[in-house]
Amino acid sequence: MRTIAIDAMGGENAPKAIVDAVLKVKPELPETKMVLFGDEAKIKALIPAEQLDDQLAIVNTTEVIADEDEPVKAIRSKKDSSMVVAANYVKQGKADALLSLGNTGALLASGIFIIGRIKGIARPGLMPTLPASSYNNEFNIIDVGANAKSKAEYILQWAKMGTFYAEKVRGIKNPRVALLNNGAESDKGDDLHQEVYQLLAEGSLNFIGNIEGNELMTGKADVVATDGFSGNVALKSIEGMSSVLLHSLKDSLLNNGLFTKLGALMIKGGINEMRQKYDTARHGGAVLLGVNAPVVKTHGRSGARAIYYTLKQVDKILKENLISDFKNEFGK
Amino acid sequence: MRTIAIDAMGGENAPKAIVDAVLKVKPELPETKMVLFGDEAKIKALIPAEQLDDQLAIVNTTEVIADEDEPVKAIRSKKDSSMVVAANYVKQGKADALLSLGNTGALLASGIFIIGRIKGIARPGLMPTLPASSYNNEFNIIDVGANAKSKAEYILQWAKMGTFYAEKVRGIKNPRVALLNNGAESDKGDDLHQEVYQLLAEGSLNFIGNIEGNELMTGKADVVATDGFSGNVALKSIEGMSSVLLHSLKDSLLNNGLFTKLGALMIKGGINEMRQKYDTARHGGAVLLGVNAPVVKTHGRSGARAIYYTLKQVDKILKENLISDFKNEFGK
């Protein structure tokens, strides 16, 4: 049986959305046990008694790491927080993966300092799955901010881990790998990106060359390798533009007279379809790759539906033995 | 009289869109002369004879730099191209500014190698003006890709030139300057960004701290300073997401049945309003700051309307004597 440790206290809708998602996914994952970490009384009140069976347990914790807490300090001082206790569970082998909606920095620190790096991995990288504009497509991008300073060696390992993930978890054959850069040609970018380009070109991955920011969403690559700084800028720029445009669309539709307002009602279905397509939550959480267990972060504002998808994603990572593959590959 | 040298052969709609824009803006800028560089026969055919007066001239050139030409090689080998001849005109003091819709790399090279760096400027930076989501707002971001490798000294100069521009050309009092980084705190980012943060914090600009990719479009800062690599990634990610969402919106509206299609017709006004707001062309071209004359690039697919706005922008830069300010400030 696989076991997922779930921080039930992180995010805006905790613990209700988390518990709802767990109850929804439970019958679909009969081989999987889920352990909720947090305020036992509050969590228990949300769960019908008969659901607390072999597949579902609660571990009471008394502290919560807040979004504004300084990450490394928080995991050291809040020893009885839902996140830290859950991470220790994983470290002790009592659970196989960690999921949280809480403080991203603290979760990364829990992964790196408590659960620990895989031997042979220089730096773990954070990798979300994002929607691409071509039909039913998505792409992975790694690292998006676990590392402000990157070396060629790190980026190569991220590209390789991303490839493993795309193959096994997303079922892509021979995933196309691209390097985020400021132009298409091989000599583009600074020294770091030129070096990584050469190494990828000479390596064994299915490297298709550089990709620019405006091509990310086209689905041209299955896996985008990037230094953690630029990756963070790209991810946040995409999120920011998407949010600004969708809000602006709403404003334009509501403030252009009755005729437009009526039209807006009529296109609701179309807009919702688009919203869903670019709803990053549907594509699961961001995975910290390179630590001894899957550590997955999903948006703090996620509702039960997004968490449900993320739980299925975590289960799939475990089922596919991704961590064993990494250990075999990098621990040699 | 101010003189603008205009590469009439660059971009998808050359020379027609360029000539149309020139004819439209001409009566509004009676103090300004415009010189069109390109195929004289083609250009002349688009201009009523009486319009060829003190304010408007044509210089015949026989070559064109294509988008796929290697920039530095192209400006060296295509000596009689519209772009290179126009740049030489500026160098020789026969014109005060250069505008082109052509090959961006070649235009940057023309600016740096033909027109030349201002004494005291380490590296010229490319700066577009982008729309922000708050009402009637916009922001500048520099450098977005003239430099793949950046040093603290460069970024500080870009922040200062961006501030001058926002003050004089956009009329912003005491412009708010932010540093593009991967987090809000002063210790975020790699060594370069931490160093720049400290220097900006100790300096005389109105520095408001770090800005993240998702905040760019909010209008929180008037001027965003960034290393050229991340700036390029941010700009292209924003453009890419915007394009993907607007196309996707169109698809969703056209492929969801008659009812949605009818609704789409009704909201056309609202959507167009939004499109216009995020239409980067309306905000003028990107300016290469730090060379001896304004060198301005506008999108290759720009139509006459966008070029018209850009001509007004170039004229305003000249009218405000921005280059003299830079020379006084940095040439000391």
Short mmCIF file of N, CA and C in Angstrom, two decimals, chain A residues 75-162:
data_model
loop_
_atom_site.label_atom_id
_atom_site.label_comp_id
_atom_site.label_asym_id
_atom_site.label_seq_id
_atom_site.Cartn_x
_atom_site.Cartn_y
_atom_site.Cartn_z
N ILE A 75 10.51 26.00 9.67
CA ILE A 75 10.56 24.54 9.82
C ILE A 75 11.44 24.14 11.00
N ARG A 76 12.31 25.04 11.43
CA ARG A 76 13.13 24.74 12.61
C ARG A 76 12.39 25.02 13.90
N SER A 77 11.58 26.09 13.90
CA SER A 77 10.95 26.49 15.17
C SER A 77 9.57 25.86 15.36
N LYS A 78 8.84 25.65 14.30
CA LYS A 78 7.50 25.06 14.45
C LYS A 78 7.55 23.55 14.25
N LYS A 79 8.13 22.89 15.24
CA LYS A 79 8.38 21.45 15.16
C LYS A 79 7.09 20.65 15.13
N ASP A 80 6.01 21.21 15.71
CA ASP A 80 4.76 20.46 15.72
C ASP A 80 3.76 21.01 14.70
N SER A 81 4.28 21.63 13.65
CA SER A 81 3.38 22.12 12.59
C SER A 81 2.97 20.96 11.70
N SER A 82 1.80 21.09 11.09
CA SER A 82 1.28 20.04 10.21
C SER A 82 2.29 19.69 9.11
N MET A 83 2.95 20.70 8.56
CA MET A 83 3.89 20.45 7.47
C MET A 83 5.12 19.69 7.93
N VAL A 84 5.71 20.13 9.04
CA VAL A 84 6.95 19.52 9.52
C VAL A 84 6.70 18.09 10.02
N VAL A 85 5.60 17.89 10.74
CA VAL A 85 5.30 16.54 11.23
C VAL A 85 5.06 15.59 10.06
N ALA A 86 4.35 16.09 9.05
CA ALA A 86 4.10 15.27 7.85
C ALA A 86 5.41 14.93 7.14
N ALA A 87 6.31 15.92 7.05
CA ALA A 87 7.60 15.68 6.39
C ALA A 87 8.41 14.65 7.17
N ASN A 88 8.36 14.72 8.49
CA ASN A 88 9.09 13.75 9.30
C ASN A 88 8.52 12.34 9.13
N TYR A 89 7.22 12.25 8.97
CA TYR A 89 6.57 10.97 8.68
C TYR A 89 7.17 10.33 7.43
N VAL A 90 7.35 11.17 6.42
CA VAL A 90 7.92 10.68 5.17
C VAL A 90 9.38 10.27 5.39
N LYS A 91 10.10 11.12 6.11
CA LYS A 91 11.51 10.83 6.39
C LYS A 91 11.67 9.47 7.09
N GLN A 92 10.74 9.20 8.04
CA GLN A 92 10.80 7.96 8.81
C GLN A 92 10.26 6.75 8.06
N GLY A 93 9.84 6.97 6.82
CA GLY A 93 9.36 5.84 6.01
C GLY A 93 7.92 5.46 6.30
N LYS A 94 7.22 6.27 7.11
CA LYS A 94 5.82 5.95 7.43
C LYS A 94 4.87 6.45 6.33
N ALA A 95 5.39 7.32 5.47
CA ALA A 95 4.61 7.74 4.30
C ALA A 95 5.57 7.87 3.12
N ASP A 96 5.03 7.86 1.90
CA ASP A 96 5.88 7.82 0.70
C ASP A 96 5.93 9.13 -0.08
N ALA A 97 5.02 10.06 0.26
CA ALA A 97 4.97 11.33 -0.47
C ALA A 97 4.38 12.39 0.44
N LEU A 98 4.65 13.65 0.11
CA LEU A 98 4.13 14.76 0.92
C LEU A 98 3.40 15.75 0.02
N LEU A 99 2.19 16.11 0.42
CA LEU A 99 1.41 17.11 -0.32
C LEU A 99 1.04 18.25 0.61
N SER A 100 1.24 19.49 0.13
CA SER A 100 0.86 20.65 0.95
C SER A 100 0.39 21.80 0.07
N LEU A 101 -0.51 22.62 0.62
CA LEU A 101 -0.96 23.84 -0.05
C LEU A 101 -0.35 25.06 0.64
N GLY A 102 0.55 24.79 1.61
CA GLY A 102 1.07 25.87 2.46
C GLY A 102 2.24 26.63 1.85
N ASN A 103 2.93 27.35 2.72
CA ASN A 103 4.12 28.17 2.42
C ASN A 103 5.11 27.41 1.50
N THR A 104 5.26 27.88 0.27
CA THR A 104 6.10 27.18 -0.71
C THR A 104 7.55 27.05 -0.25
N GLY A 105 8.10 28.14 0.25
CA GLY A 105 9.50 28.11 0.71
C GLY A 105 9.70 27.09 1.82
N ALA A 106 8.75 27.04 2.76
CA ALA A 106 8.85 26.11 3.88
C ALA A 106 8.71 24.68 3.37
N LEU A 107 7.87 24.47 2.37
CA LEU A 107 7.70 23.12 1.82
C LEU A 107 8.98 22.67 1.11
N LEU A 108 9.59 23.59 0.35
CA LEU A 108 10.86 23.27 -0.31
C LEU A 108 11.91 22.93 0.74
N ALA A 109 11.96 23.73 1.81
CA ALA A 109 12.93 23.49 2.88
C ALA A 109 12.64 22.15 3.57
N SER A 110 11.37 21.83 3.77
CA SER A 110 11.02 20.53 4.37
C SER A 110 11.50 19.40 3.47
N GLY A 111 11.31 19.57 2.18
CA GLY A 111 11.74 18.54 1.24
C GLY A 111 13.25 18.37 1.25
N ILE A 112 13.97 19.48 1.19
CA ILE A 112 15.42 19.42 1.07
C ILE A 112 16.08 19.06 2.40
N PHE A 113 15.64 19.68 3.50
CA PHE A 113 16.34 19.48 4.77
C PHE A 113 15.78 18.33 5.61
N ILE A 114 14.48 18.05 5.51
CA ILE A 114 13.92 16.94 6.31
C ILE A 114 13.91 15.64 5.50
N ILE A 115 13.26 15.67 4.37
CA ILE A 115 13.15 14.44 3.55
C ILE A 115 14.48 14.13 2.87
N GLY A 116 15.18 15.17 2.45
CA GLY A 116 16.56 14.99 1.99
C GLY A 116 16.72 14.74 0.50
N ARG A 117 17.83 15.23 0.00
CA ARG A 117 18.23 15.10 -1.39
C ARG A 117 18.54 13.65 -1.76
N ILE A 118 18.24 13.26 -2.96
CA ILE A 118 18.67 11.96 -3.48
C ILE A 118 20.18 12.03 -3.72
N LYS A 119 20.87 10.97 -3.34
CA LYS A 119 22.33 10.91 -3.55
C LYS A 119 22.64 11.12 -5.03
N GLY A 120 23.55 12.01 -5.34
CA GLY A 120 23.92 12.25 -6.73
C GLY A 120 23.19 13.42 -7.35
N ILE A 121 22.14 13.89 -6.71
CA ILE A 121 21.43 15.08 -7.20
C ILE A 121 22.08 16.32 -6.58
N ALA A 122 22.51 17.24 -7.43
CA ALA A 122 23.19 18.43 -6.91
C ALA A 122 22.19 19.38 -6.24
N ARG A 123 21.08 19.66 -6.91
CA ARG A 123 20.05 20.57 -6.38
C ARG A 123 18.68 20.09 -6.84
N PRO A 124 17.78 19.84 -5.92
CA PRO A 124 16.40 19.54 -6.34
C PRO A 124 15.79 20.73 -7.08
N GLY A 125 14.86 20.46 -7.97
CA GLY A 125 14.21 21.52 -8.75
C GLY A 125 12.70 21.43 -8.65
N LEU A 126 12.05 22.58 -8.71
CA LEU A 126 10.59 22.62 -8.60
C LEU A 126 9.99 22.65 -10.01
N MET A 127 9.03 21.75 -10.26
CA MET A 127 8.51 21.58 -11.61
C MET A 127 6.99 21.53 -11.67
N PRO A 128 6.35 22.58 -12.16
CA PRO A 128 4.90 22.50 -12.39
C PRO A 128 4.59 21.89 -13.75
N THR A 129 3.33 21.53 -13.95
CA THR A 129 2.83 21.12 -15.26
C THR A 129 1.87 22.22 -15.70
N LEU A 130 2.13 22.80 -16.86
CA LEU A 130 1.31 23.93 -17.32
C LEU A 130 0.56 23.56 -18.60
N PRO A 131 -0.58 24.21 -18.80
CA PRO A 131 -1.36 23.93 -20.02
C PRO A 131 -0.70 24.55 -21.24
N ALA A 132 -0.74 23.84 -22.36
CA ALA A 132 -0.28 24.40 -23.63
C ALA A 132 -1.50 24.66 -24.50
N SER A 133 -1.32 25.51 -25.49
CA SER A 133 -2.49 25.93 -26.26
C SER A 133 -2.96 24.86 -27.24
N SER A 134 -2.06 23.97 -27.65
CA SER A 134 -2.52 22.94 -28.57
C SER A 134 -3.40 21.94 -27.81
N TYR A 135 -4.27 21.27 -28.53
CA TYR A 135 -5.33 20.47 -27.94
C TYR A 135 -4.85 19.49 -26.87
N ASN A 136 -5.44 19.61 -25.70
CA ASN A 136 -5.21 18.66 -24.61
C ASN A 136 -3.75 18.49 -24.24
N ASN A 137 -2.98 19.50 -24.47
CA ASN A 137 -1.55 19.40 -24.29
C ASN A 137 -1.11 20.11 -23.02
N GLU A 138 0.05 19.77 -22.53
CA GLU A 138 0.64 20.45 -21.39
C GLU A 138 2.15 20.33 -21.49
N PHE A 139 2.85 21.06 -20.62
CA PHE A 139 4.31 20.92 -20.61
C PHE A 139 4.82 21.08 -19.19
N ASN A 140 6.01 20.52 -18.94
CA ASN A 140 6.67 20.68 -17.65
C ASN A 140 7.77 21.70 -17.78
N ILE A 141 7.99 22.45 -16.72
CA ILE A 141 9.11 23.41 -16.72
C ILE A 141 9.82 23.31 -15.38
N ILE A 142 11.16 23.16 -15.46
CA ILE A 142 11.95 22.92 -14.25
C ILE A 142 13.29 23.63 -14.39
N ASP A 143 13.78 24.39 -13.47
CA ASP A 143 13.29 24.73 -12.15
C ASP A 143 12.59 26.09 -12.19
N VAL A 144 11.52 26.25 -11.42
CA VAL A 144 10.82 27.53 -11.43
C VAL A 144 11.02 28.32 -10.13
N GLY A 145 12.12 28.06 -9.42
CA GLY A 145 12.37 28.93 -8.29
C GLY A 145 12.89 28.28 -7.02
N ALA A 146 13.13 26.97 -7.04
CA ALA A 146 13.76 26.39 -5.85
C ALA A 146 15.20 26.88 -5.73
N ASN A 147 15.77 27.33 -6.87
CA ASN A 147 17.17 27.77 -6.89
C ASN A 147 17.30 29.14 -7.57
N ALA A 148 17.85 30.11 -6.86
CA ALA A 148 18.08 31.41 -7.48
C ALA A 148 19.37 31.37 -8.30
N LYS A 149 20.30 30.52 -7.89
CA LYS A 149 21.58 30.41 -8.58
C LYS A 149 21.68 29.02 -9.20
N SER A 150 21.93 28.97 -10.48
CA SER A 150 21.96 27.67 -11.15
C SER A 150 23.29 27.43 -11.85
N LYS A 151 23.69 26.18 -11.89
CA LYS A 151 24.87 25.78 -12.66
C LYS A 151 24.44 24.82 -13.76
N ALA A 152 25.28 24.64 -14.76
CA ALA A 152 24.95 23.77 -15.89
C ALA A 152 24.57 22.37 -15.41
N GLU A 153 25.35 21.86 -14.48
CA GLU A 153 25.13 20.51 -13.94
C GLU A 153 23.71 20.36 -13.38
N TYR A 154 23.23 21.40 -12.67
CA TYR A 154 21.87 21.33 -12.09
C TYR A 154 20.84 21.24 -13.22
N ILE A 155 21.00 22.12 -14.19
CA ILE A 155 19.98 22.22 -15.25
C ILE A 155 19.90 20.91 -16.03
N LEU A 156 21.05 20.28 -16.25
CA LEU A 156 21.07 18.99 -16.95
C LEU A 156 20.31 17.93 -16.17
N GLN A 157 20.52 17.92 -14.86
CA GLN A 157 19.80 16.94 -14.02
C GLN A 157 18.30 17.23 -14.03
N TRP A 158 17.94 18.52 -14.01
CA TRP A 158 16.51 18.86 -14.05
C TRP A 158 15.89 18.39 -15.37
N ALA A 159 16.62 18.60 -16.46
CA ALA A 159 16.11 18.17 -17.78
C ALA A 159 15.88 16.66 -17.78
N LYS A 160 16.80 15.95 -17.16
CA LYS A 160 16.69 14.48 -17.13
C LYS A 160 15.53 14.04 -16.24
N MET A 161 15.40 14.66 -15.07
CA MET A 161 14.30 14.29 -14.18
C MET A 161 12.96 14.65 -14.82
N GLY A 162 12.91 15.78 -15.48
CA GLY A 162 11.69 16.20 -16.17
C GLY A 162 11.30 15.21 -17.26
#
